[in-house]
Structures are given as C-alpha cells and as structure tokens.
Amino acid sequence: MKTIKIYSLNVAAYLKSNGFDVVKFEKENSKTVFYFNDSDLLQKFIKKYQDDIELRKFISAYKDIREMTKQS
C-alpha cells in the first residue's frame, strides 16, 4: 500500500485521533516525518482538517500561548 508523508505534528495527531495508524515515523533533517497508509478516506480527513476553521483557530491560539510561555 502507498504511504503518505505528514510533516505536521498537528495533522498527524488529528489523523491518529480519527483512527488512522502511524505506519512509521523518522527524523528527516531536524523534523519528524509521520507515515500513514494513503487512502481516499485519509485524504478526506486531511481535507476535513484543512477546512475546519474552529480547529485552525484553536491550534493557532495554542501556538501563541505556548510561545508566550517560552518567552517568560
């Protein structure tokens, strides 16, 4: 089965929370890459993630708050 590389920790966590298994993960340069078995359903969930405005707002706010805590 063909795999797809996911570079985003957020997307990988979203996919895993929706029942998709991480096939493997590895370091590529200084980033962790997650591999998932590609399927129409997986692609549908990636699109769902990208289209979810409330989720994107939450993740953006989370990153802002996390950055604030690193600066103090």
PDB file of N, CA, C and O in Angstrom:
ATOM      1  N   MET A   1       0.840  -1.186   0.000  1.00  0.00           N
ATOM      2  CA  MET A   1       0.000   0.000   0.000  1.00  0.00           C
ATOM      3  C   MET A   1       0.884   1.248   0.000  1.00  0.00           C
ATOM      4  O   MET A   1       1.901   1.300   0.669  1.00  0.00           O
ATOM      5  N   LYS A   2       0.457   2.243  -0.718  1.00  0.00           N
ATOM      6  CA  LYS A   2       1.176   3.507  -0.807  1.00  0.00           C
ATOM      7  C   LYS A   2       1.036   4.266   0.511  1.00  0.00           C
ATOM      8  O   LYS A   2      -0.023   4.277   1.136  1.00  0.00           O
ATOM      9  N   THR A   3       2.126   4.911   0.929  1.00  0.00           N
ATOM     10  CA  THR A   3       2.079   5.719   2.151  1.00  0.00           C
ATOM     11  C   THR A   3       2.171   7.191   1.794  1.00  0.00           C
ATOM     12  O   THR A   3       2.600   7.560   0.701  1.00  0.00           O
ATOM     13  N   ILE A   4       1.762   8.006   2.734  1.00  0.00           N
ATOM     14  CA  ILE A   4       1.833   9.452   2.576  1.00  0.00           C
ATOM     15  C   ILE A   4       2.639   9.997   3.750  1.00  0.00           C
ATOM     16  O   ILE A   4       2.501   9.534   4.879  1.00  0.00           O
ATOM     17  N   LYS A   5       3.496  10.967   3.458  1.00  0.00           N
ATOM     18  CA  LYS A   5       4.297  11.615   4.486  1.00  0.00           C
ATOM     19  C   LYS A   5       3.524  12.801   5.051  1.00  0.00           C
ATOM     20  O   LYS A   5       2.994  13.616   4.300  1.00  0.00           O
ATOM     21  N   ILE A   6       3.509  12.888   6.372  1.00  0.00           N
ATOM     22  CA  ILE A   6       2.892  14.021   7.043  1.00  0.00           C
ATOM     23  C   ILE A   6       3.970  14.687   7.891  1.00  0.00           C
ATOM     24  O   ILE A   6       4.563  14.054   8.758  1.00  0.00           O
ATOM     25  N   TYR A   7       4.226  15.950   7.626  1.00  0.00           N
ATOM     26  CA  TYR A   7       5.255  16.690   8.344  1.00  0.00           C
ATOM     27  C   TYR A   7       4.692  17.452   9.539  1.00  0.00           C
ATOM     28  O   TYR A   7       5.437  17.867  10.411  1.00  0.00           O
ATOM     29  N   SER A   8       3.410  17.653   9.571  1.00  0.00           N
ATOM     30  CA  SER A   8       2.773  18.430  10.633  1.00  0.00           C
ATOM     31  C   SER A   8       2.385  17.529  11.803  1.00  0.00           C
ATOM     32  O   SER A   8       1.619  16.570  11.629  1.00  0.00           O
ATOM     33  N   LEU A   9       2.881  17.868  12.969  1.00  0.00           N
ATOM     34  CA  LEU A   9       2.511  17.143  14.181  1.00  0.00           C
ATOM     35  C   LEU A   9       1.010  17.260  14.423  1.00  0.00           C
ATOM     36  O   LEU A   9       0.352  16.290  14.823  1.00  0.00           O
ATOM     37  N   ASN A  10       0.443  18.427  14.148  1.00  0.00           N
ATOM     38  CA  ASN A  10      -0.993  18.638  14.340  1.00  0.00           C
ATOM     39  C   ASN A  10      -1.826  17.745  13.431  1.00  0.00           C
ATOM     40  O   ASN A  10      -2.798  17.142  13.866  1.00  0.00           O
ATOM     41  N   VAL A  11      -1.463  17.675  12.171  1.00  0.00           N
ATOM     42  CA  VAL A  11      -2.208  16.839  11.229  1.00  0.00           C
ATOM     43  C   VAL A  11      -2.056  15.368  11.609  1.00  0.00           C
ATOM     44  O   VAL A  11      -3.033  14.607  11.603  1.00  0.00           O
ATOM     45  N   ALA A  12      -0.841  14.963  11.962  1.00  0.00           N
ATOM     46  CA  ALA A  12      -0.606  13.563  12.359  1.00  0.00           C
ATOM     47  C   ALA A  12      -1.458  13.208  13.580  1.00  0.00           C
ATOM     48  O   ALA A  12      -2.081  12.148  13.622  1.00  0.00           O
ATOM     49  N   ALA A  13      -1.503  14.099  14.568  1.00  0.00           N
ATOM     50  CA  ALA A  13      -2.315  13.850  15.765  1.00  0.00           C
ATOM     51  C   ALA A  13      -3.796  13.801  15.419  1.00  0.00           C
ATOM     52  O   ALA A  13      -4.540  12.959  15.943  1.00  0.00           O
ATOM     53  N   TYR A  14      -4.235  14.677  14.531  1.00  0.00           N
ATOM     54  CA  TYR A  14      -5.633  14.688  14.100  1.00  0.00           C
ATOM     55  C   TYR A  14      -5.992  13.368  13.422  1.00  0.00           C
ATOM     56  O   TYR A  14      -7.032  12.765  13.721  1.00  0.00           O
ATOM     57  N   LEU A  15      -5.127  12.916  12.522  1.00  0.00           N
ATOM     58  CA  LEU A  15      -5.388  11.655  11.832  1.00  0.00           C
ATOM     59  C   LEU A  15      -5.414  10.488  12.814  1.00  0.00           C
ATOM     60  O   LEU A  15      -6.308   9.642  12.767  1.00  0.00           O
ATOM     61  N   LYS A  16      -4.441  10.452  13.724  1.00  0.00           N
ATOM     62  CA  LYS A  16      -4.392   9.376  14.717  1.00  0.00           C
ATOM     63  C   LYS A  16      -5.636   9.396  15.596  1.00  0.00           C
ATOM     64  O   LYS A  16      -6.210   8.347  15.895  1.00  0.00           O
ATOM     65  N   SER A  17      -6.088  10.589  15.991  1.00  0.00           N
ATOM     66  CA  SER A  17      -7.276  10.690  16.841  1.00  0.00           C
ATOM     67  C   SER A  17      -8.541  10.253  16.109  1.00  0.00           C
ATOM     68  O   SER A  17      -9.555   9.967  16.747  1.00  0.00           O
ATOM     69  N   ASN A  18      -8.469  10.191  14.796  1.00  0.00           N
ATOM     70  CA  ASN A  18      -9.608   9.738  13.995  1.00  0.00           C
ATOM     71  C   ASN A  18      -9.440   8.303  13.505  1.00  0.00           C
ATOM     72  O   ASN A  18     -10.109   7.878  12.567  1.00  0.00           O
ATOM     73  N   GLY A  19      -8.528   7.572  14.142  1.00  0.00           N
ATOM     74  CA  GLY A  19      -8.437   6.135  13.890  1.00  0.00           C
ATOM     75  C   GLY A  19      -7.416   5.687  12.869  1.00  0.00           C
ATOM     76  O   GLY A  19      -7.329   4.491  12.581  1.00  0.00           O
ATOM     77  N   PHE A  20      -6.629   6.598  12.332  1.00  0.00           N
ATOM     78  CA  PHE A  20      -5.606   6.214  11.365  1.00  0.00           C
ATOM     79  C   PHE A  20      -4.313   5.872  12.103  1.00  0.00           C
ATOM     80  O   PHE A  20      -3.906   6.584  13.008  1.00  0.00           O
ATOM     81  N   ASP A  21      -3.686   4.785  11.711  1.00  0.00           N
ATOM     82  CA  ASP A  21      -2.463   4.337  12.362  1.00  0.00           C
ATOM     83  C   ASP A  21      -1.228   4.951  11.713  1.00  0.00           C
ATOM     84  O   ASP A  21      -1.151   5.051  10.483  1.00  0.00           O
ATOM     85  N   VAL A  22      -0.283   5.339  12.552  1.00  0.00           N
ATOM     86  CA  VAL A  22       1.020   5.771  12.061  1.00  0.00           C
ATOM     87  C   VAL A  22       1.768   4.509  11.668  1.00  0.00           C
ATOM     88  O   VAL A  22       1.968   3.621  12.489  1.00  0.00           O
ATOM     89  N   VAL A  23       2.144   4.404  10.395  1.00  0.00           N
ATOM     90  CA  VAL A  23       2.848   3.228   9.899  1.00  0.00           C
ATOM     91  C   VAL A  23       4.288   3.226  10.409  1.00  0.00           C
ATOM     92  O   VAL A  23       4.811   2.207  10.839  1.00  0.00           O
ATOM     93  N   LYS A  24       4.906   4.392  10.340  1.00  0.00           N
ATOM     94  CA  LYS A  24       6.253   4.583  10.879  1.00  0.00           C
ATOM     95  C   LYS A  24       6.507   6.068  11.000  1.00  0.00           C
ATOM     96  O   LYS A  24       5.744   6.886  10.485  1.00  0.00           O
ATOM     97  N   PHE A  25       7.568   6.401  11.717  1.00  0.00           N
ATOM     98  CA  PHE A  25       7.998   7.792  11.784  1.00  0.00           C
ATOM     99  C   PHE A  25       9.511   7.805  11.850  1.00  0.00           C
ATOM    100  O   PHE A  25      10.135   6.841  12.272  1.00  0.00           O
ATOM    101  N   GLU A  26      10.070   8.897  11.374  1.00  0.00           N
ATOM    102  CA  GLU A  26      11.524   9.008  11.342  1.00  0.00           C
ATOM    103  C   GLU A  26      11.917  10.476  11.318  1.00  0.00           C
ATOM    104  O   GLU A  26      11.105  11.343  11.016  1.00  0.00           O
ATOM    105  N   LYS A  27      13.165  10.719  11.668  1.00  0.00           N
ATOM    106  CA  LYS A  27      13.711  12.070  11.596  1.00  0.00           C
ATOM    107  C   LYS A  27      14.176  12.334  10.172  1.00  0.00           C
ATOM    108  O   LYS A  27      14.807  11.493   9.540  1.00  0.00           O
ATOM    109  N   GLU A  28      13.829  13.492   9.660  1.00  0.00           N
ATOM    110  CA  GLU A  28      14.285  13.930   8.333  1.00  0.00           C
ATOM    111  C   GLU A  28      14.811  15.339   8.539  1.00  0.00           C
ATOM    112  O   GLU A  28      14.037  16.262   8.757  1.00  0.00           O
ATOM    113  N   ASN A  29      16.124  15.471   8.488  1.00  0.00           N
ATOM    114  CA  ASN A  29      16.786  16.704   8.906  1.00  0.00           C
ATOM    115  C   ASN A  29      16.449  16.910  10.378  1.00  0.00           C
ATOM    116  O   ASN A  29      16.683  16.040  11.183  1.00  0.00           O
ATOM    117  N   SER A  30      15.859  18.003  10.760  1.00  0.00           N
ATOM    118  CA  SER A  30      15.545  18.184  12.175  1.00  0.00           C
ATOM    119  C   SER A  30      14.056  17.997  12.467  1.00  0.00           C
ATOM    120  O   SER A  30      13.591  18.283  13.553  1.00  0.00           O
ATOM    121  N   LYS A  31      13.299  17.496  11.492  1.00  0.00           N
ATOM    122  CA  LYS A  31      11.855  17.315  11.660  1.00  0.00           C
ATOM    123  C   LYS A  31      11.502  15.837  11.744  1.00  0.00           C
ATOM    124  O   LYS A  31      12.194  14.992  11.202  1.00  0.00           O
ATOM    125  N   THR A  32      10.407  15.566  12.421  1.00  0.00           N
ATOM    126  CA  THR A  32       9.878  14.209  12.450  1.00  0.00           C
ATOM    127  C   THR A  32       8.838  14.089  11.355  1.00  0.00           C
ATOM    128  O   THR A  32       7.963  14.949  11.217  1.00  0.00           O
ATOM    129  N   VAL A  33       8.944  13.022  10.567  1.00  0.00           N
ATOM    130  CA  VAL A  33       8.001  12.750   9.490  1.00  0.00           C
ATOM    131  C   VAL A  33       7.179  11.533   9.895  1.00  0.00           C
ATOM    132  O   VAL A  33       7.729  10.521  10.333  1.00  0.00           O
ATOM    133  N   PHE A  34       5.852  11.650   9.745  1.00  0.00           N
ATOM    134  CA  PHE A  34       4.950  10.558  10.061  1.00  0.00           C
ATOM    135  C   PHE A  34       4.422   9.970   8.755  1.00  0.00           C
ATOM    136  O   PHE A  34       4.072  10.705   7.841  1.00  0.00           O
ATOM    137  N   TYR A  35       4.358   8.652   8.691  1.00  0.00           N
ATOM    138  CA  TYR A  35       3.861   7.968   7.513  1.00  0.00           C
ATOM    139  C   TYR A  35       2.532   7.293   7.829  1.00  0.00           C
ATOM    140  O   TYR A  35       2.403   6.612   8.846  1.00  0.00           O
ATOM    141  N   PHE A  36       1.571   7.502   6.947  1.00  0.00           N
ATOM    142  CA  PHE A  36       0.258   6.875   7.056  1.00  0.00           C
ATOM    143  C   PHE A  36      -0.030   6.150   5.748  1.00  0.00           C
ATOM    144  O   PHE A  36       0.431   6.572   4.684  1.00  0.00           O
ATOM    145  N   ASN A  37      -0.798   5.065   5.824  1.00  0.00           N
ATOM    146  CA  ASN A  37      -1.261   4.415   4.604  1.00  0.00           C
ATOM    147  C   ASN A  37      -2.237   5.358   3.912  1.00  0.00           C
ATOM    148  O   ASN A  37      -3.201   5.827   4.530  1.00  0.00           O
ATOM    149  N   ASP A  38      -1.965   5.647   2.658  1.00  0.00           N
ATOM    150  CA  ASP A  38      -2.804   6.576   1.909  1.00  0.00           C
ATOM    151  C   ASP A  38      -4.091   5.885   1.474  1.00  0.00           C
ATOM    152  O   ASP A  38      -4.092   4.703   1.142  1.00  0.00           O
ATOM    153  N   SER A  39      -5.176   6.622   1.515  1.00  0.00           N
ATOM    154  CA  SER A  39      -6.471   6.114   1.063  1.00  0.00           C
ATOM    155  C   SER A  39      -7.374   7.296   0.777  1.00  0.00           C
ATOM    156  O   SER A  39      -7.074   8.435   1.182  1.00  0.00           O
ATOM    157  N   ASP A  40      -8.479   7.027   0.110  1.00  0.00           N
ATOM    158  CA  ASP A  40      -9.452   8.091  -0.139  1.00  0.00           C
ATOM    159  C   ASP A  40      -9.979   8.644   1.182  1.00  0.00           C
ATOM    160  O   ASP A  40     -10.178   9.850   1.322  1.00  0.00           O
ATOM    161  N   LEU A  41     -10.206   7.751   2.149  1.00  0.00           N
ATOM    162  CA  LEU A  41     -10.710   8.184   3.445  1.00  0.00           C
ATOM    163  C   LEU A  41      -9.696   9.075   4.164  1.00  0.00           C
ATOM    164  O   LEU A  41     -10.054  10.103   4.730  1.00  0.00           O
ATOM    165  N   LEU A  42      -8.429   8.698   4.126  1.00  0.00           N
ATOM    166  CA  LEU A  42      -7.385   9.525   4.747  1.00  0.00           C
ATOM    167  C   LEU A  42      -7.359  10.898   4.092  1.00  0.00           C
ATOM    168  O   LEU A  42      -7.300  11.925   4.784  1.00  0.00           O
ATOM    169  N   GLN A  43      -7.411  10.947   2.781  1.00  0.00           N
ATOM    170  CA  GLN A  43      -7.420  12.226   2.062  1.00  0.00           C
ATOM    171  C   GLN A  43      -8.632  13.070   2.455  1.00  0.00           C
ATOM    172  O   GLN A  43      -8.538  14.291   2.582  1.00  0.00           O
ATOM    173  N   LYS A  44      -9.756  12.404   2.664  1.00  0.00           N
ATOM    174  CA  LYS A  44     -10.971  13.101   3.083  1.00  0.00           C
ATOM    175  C   LYS A  44     -10.769  13.743   4.461  1.00  0.00           C
ATOM    176  O   LYS A  44     -11.185  14.880   4.688  1.00  0.00           O
ATOM    177  N   PHE A  45     -10.093  13.028   5.367  1.00  0.00           N
ATOM    178  CA  PHE A  45      -9.856  13.572   6.700  1.00  0.00           C
ATOM    179  C   PHE A  45      -8.820  14.693   6.677  1.00  0.00           C
ATOM    180  O   PHE A  45      -8.914  15.635   7.463  1.00  0.00           O
ATOM    181  N   ILE A  46      -7.843  14.606   5.799  1.00  0.00           N
ATOM    182  CA  ILE A  46      -6.884  15.710   5.662  1.00  0.00           C
ATOM    183  C   ILE A  46      -7.621  16.959   5.181  1.00  0.00           C
ATOM    184  O   ILE A  46      -7.412  18.057   5.701  1.00  0.00           O
ATOM    185  N   LYS A  47      -8.504  16.795   4.217  1.00  0.00           N
ATOM    186  CA  LYS A  47      -9.304  17.925   3.711  1.00  0.00           C
ATOM    187  C   LYS A  47     -10.213  18.464   4.815  1.00  0.00           C
ATOM    188  O   LYS A  47     -10.343  19.683   4.989  1.00  0.00           O
ATOM    189  N   LYS A  48     -10.807  17.553   5.594  1.00  0.00           N
ATOM    190  CA  LYS A  48     -11.669  17.961   6.704  1.00  0.00           C
ATOM    191  C   LYS A  48     -10.874  18.791   7.716  1.00  0.00           C
ATOM    192  O   LYS A  48     -11.356  19.805   8.212  1.00  0.00           O
ATOM    193  N   TYR A  49      -9.658  18.356   8.013  1.00  0.00           N
ATOM    194  CA  TYR A  49      -8.776  19.101   8.918  1.00  0.00           C
ATOM    195  C   TYR A  49      -8.511  20.503   8.360  1.00  0.00           C
ATOM    196  O   TYR A  49      -8.606  21.498   9.074  1.00  0.00           O
ATOM    197  N   GLN A  50      -8.170  20.574   7.085  1.00  0.00           N
ATOM    198  CA  GLN A  50      -7.837  21.855   6.463  1.00  0.00           C
ATOM    199  C   GLN A  50      -9.029  22.805   6.415  1.00  0.00           C
ATOM    200  O   GLN A  50      -8.860  24.022   6.473  1.00  0.00           O
ATOM    201  N   ASP A  51     -10.231  22.257   6.320  1.00  0.00           N
ATOM    202  CA  ASP A  51     -11.436  23.078   6.203  1.00  0.00           C
ATOM    203  C   ASP A  51     -12.054  23.460   7.548  1.00  0.00           C
ATOM    204  O   ASP A  51     -12.974  24.264   7.593  1.00  0.00           O
ATOM    205  N   ASP A  52     -11.558  22.894   8.641  1.00  0.00           N
ATOM    206  CA  ASP A  52     -12.145  23.127   9.961  1.00  0.00           C
ATOM    207  C   ASP A  52     -11.591  24.429  10.550  1.00  0.00           C
ATOM    208  O   ASP A  52     -10.530  24.454  11.164  1.00  0.00           O
ATOM    209  N   ILE A  53     -12.328  25.504  10.369  1.00  0.00           N
ATOM    210  CA  ILE A  53     -11.893  26.836  10.793  1.00  0.00           C
ATOM    211  C   ILE A  53     -11.727  26.903  12.316  1.00  0.00           C
ATOM    212  O   ILE A  53     -10.741  27.468  12.804  1.00  0.00           O
ATOM    213  N   GLU A  54     -12.660  26.337  13.059  1.00  0.00           N
ATOM    214  CA  GLU A  54     -12.571  26.381  14.522  1.00  0.00           C
ATOM    215  C   GLU A  54     -11.332  25.646  15.021  1.00  0.00           C
ATOM    216  O   GLU A  54     -10.661  26.114  15.932  1.00  0.00           O
ATOM    217  N   LEU A  55     -11.026  24.516  14.434  1.00  0.00           N
ATOM    218  CA  LEU A  55      -9.824  23.759  14.811  1.00  0.00           C
ATOM    219  C   LEU A  55      -8.571  24.567  14.493  1.00  0.00           C
ATOM    220  O   LEU A  55      -7.652  24.649  15.307  1.00  0.00           O
ATOM    221  N   ARG A  56      -8.534  25.197  13.342  1.00  0.00           N
ATOM    222  CA  ARG A  56      -7.380  26.003  12.947  1.00  0.00           C
ATOM    223  C   ARG A  56      -7.192  27.197  13.901  1.00  0.00           C
ATOM    224  O   ARG A  56      -6.074  27.540  14.263  1.00  0.00           O
ATOM    225  N   LYS A  57      -8.299  27.813  14.308  1.00  0.00           N
ATOM    226  CA  LYS A  57      -8.218  28.916  15.267  1.00  0.00           C
ATOM    227  C   LYS A  57      -7.673  28.428  16.606  1.00  0.00           C
ATOM    228  O   LYS A  57      -6.837  29.096  17.223  1.00  0.00           O
ATOM    229  N   PHE A  58      -8.147  27.275  17.056  1.00  0.00           N
ATOM    230  CA  PHE A  58      -7.664  26.709  18.313  1.00  0.00           C
ATOM    231  C   PHE A  58      -6.165  26.431  18.244  1.00  0.00           C
ATOM    232  O   PHE A  58      -5.410  26.790  19.154  1.00  0.00           O
ATOM    233  N   ILE A  59      -5.719  25.793  17.177  1.00  0.00           N
ATOM    234  CA  ILE A  59      -4.295  25.456  17.039  1.00  0.00           C
ATOM    235  C   ILE A  59      -3.451  26.722  16.991  1.00  0.00           C
ATOM    236  O   ILE A  59      -2.387  26.791  17.615  1.00  0.00           O
ATOM    237  N   SER A  60      -3.918  27.731  16.294  1.00  0.00           N
ATOM    238  CA  SER A  60      -3.191  28.997  16.228  1.00  0.00           C
ATOM    239  C   SER A  60      -3.088  29.639  17.609  1.00  0.00           C
ATOM    240  O   SER A  60      -2.018  30.103  18.013  1.00  0.00           O
ATOM    241  N   ALA A  61      -4.186  29.642  18.344  1.00  0.00           N
ATOM    242  CA  ALA A  61      -4.175  30.214  19.687  1.00  0.00           C
ATOM    243  C   ALA A  61      -3.273  29.401  20.611  1.00  0.00           C
ATOM    244  O   ALA A  61      -2.535  29.976  21.429  1.00  0.00           O
ATOM    245  N   TYR A  62      -3.303  28.090  20.482  1.00  0.00           N
ATOM    246  CA  TYR A  62      -2.447  27.229  21.291  1.00  0.00           C
ATOM    247  C   TYR A  62      -0.972  27.554  21.042  1.00  0.00           C
ATOM    248  O   TYR A  62      -0.185  27.668  21.977  1.00  0.00           O
ATOM    249  N   LYS A  63      -0.612  27.708  19.778  1.00  0.00           N
ATOM    250  CA  LYS A  63       0.775  28.039  19.436  1.00  0.00           C
ATOM    251  C   LYS A  63       1.170  29.402  20.020  1.00  0.00           C
ATOM    252  O   LYS A  63       2.281  29.561  20.523  1.00  0.00           O
ATOM    253  N   ASP A  64       0.263  30.361  19.950  1.00  0.00           N
ATOM    254  CA  ASP A  64       0.536  31.684  20.517  1.00  0.00           C
ATOM    255  C   ASP A  64       0.770  31.603  22.026  1.00  0.00           C
ATOM    256  O   ASP A  64       1.720  32.185  22.546  1.00  0.00           O
ATOM    257  N   ILE A  65      -0.107  30.884  22.712  1.00  0.00           N
ATOM    258  CA  ILE A  65       0.015  30.736  24.165  1.00  0.00           C
ATOM    259  C   ILE A  65       1.305  30.003  24.521  1.00  0.00           C
ATOM    260  O   ILE A  65       2.030  30.394  25.441  1.00  0.00           O
ATOM    261  N   ARG A  66       1.618  28.952  23.784  1.00  0.00           N
ATOM    262  CA  ARG A  66       2.845  28.196  24.040  1.00  0.00           C
ATOM    263  C   ARG A  66       4.074  29.081  23.833  1.00  0.00           C
ATOM    264  O   ARG A  66       5.014  29.060  24.622  1.00  0.00           O
ATOM    265  N   GLU A  67       4.050  29.908  22.812  1.00  0.00           N
ATOM    266  CA  GLU A  67       5.163  30.825  22.547  1.00  0.00           C
ATOM    267  C   GLU A  67       5.303  31.856  23.668  1.00  0.00           C
ATOM    268  O   GLU A  67       6.420  32.184  24.068  1.00  0.00           O
ATOM    269  N   MET A  68       4.187  32.323  24.202  1.00  0.00           N
ATOM    270  CA  MET A  68       4.219  33.268  25.315  1.00  0.00           C
ATOM    271  C   MET A  68       4.897  32.639  26.520  1.00  0.00           C
ATOM    272  O   MET A  68       5.677  33.308  27.208  1.00  0.00           O
ATOM    273  N   THR A  69       4.619  31.389  26.784  1.00  0.00           N
ATOM    274  CA  THR A  69       5.210  30.738  27.957  1.00  0.00           C
ATOM    275  C   THR A  69       6.703  30.522  27.787  1.00  0.00           C
ATOM    276  O   THR A  69       7.452  30.508  28.767  1.00  0.00           O
ATOM    277  N   LYS A  70       7.167  30.381  26.560  1.00  0.00           N
ATOM    278  CA  LYS A  70       8.602  30.203  26.303  1.00  0.00           C
ATOM    279  C   LYS A  70       9.359  31.519  26.504  1.00  0.00           C
ATOM    280  O   LYS A  70      10.539  31.498  26.816  1.00  0.00           O
ATOM    281  N   GLN A  71       8.683  32.636  26.296  1.00  0.00           N
ATOM    282  CA  GLN A  71       9.340  33.939  26.396  1.00  0.00           C
ATOM    283  C   GLN A  71       9.423  34.464  27.816  1.00  0.00           C
ATOM    284  O   GLN A  71      10.159  35.381  28.089  1.00  0.00           O
ATOM    285  N   SER A  72       8.637  33.899  28.706  1.00  0.00           N
ATOM    286  CA  SER A  72       8.654  34.415  30.087  1.00  0.00           C
ATOM    287  C   SER A  72       9.643  33.700  30.967  1.00  0.00           C
ATOM    288  O   SER A  72      10.210  32.726  30.678  1.00  0.00           O
TER     289      SER A  72
END
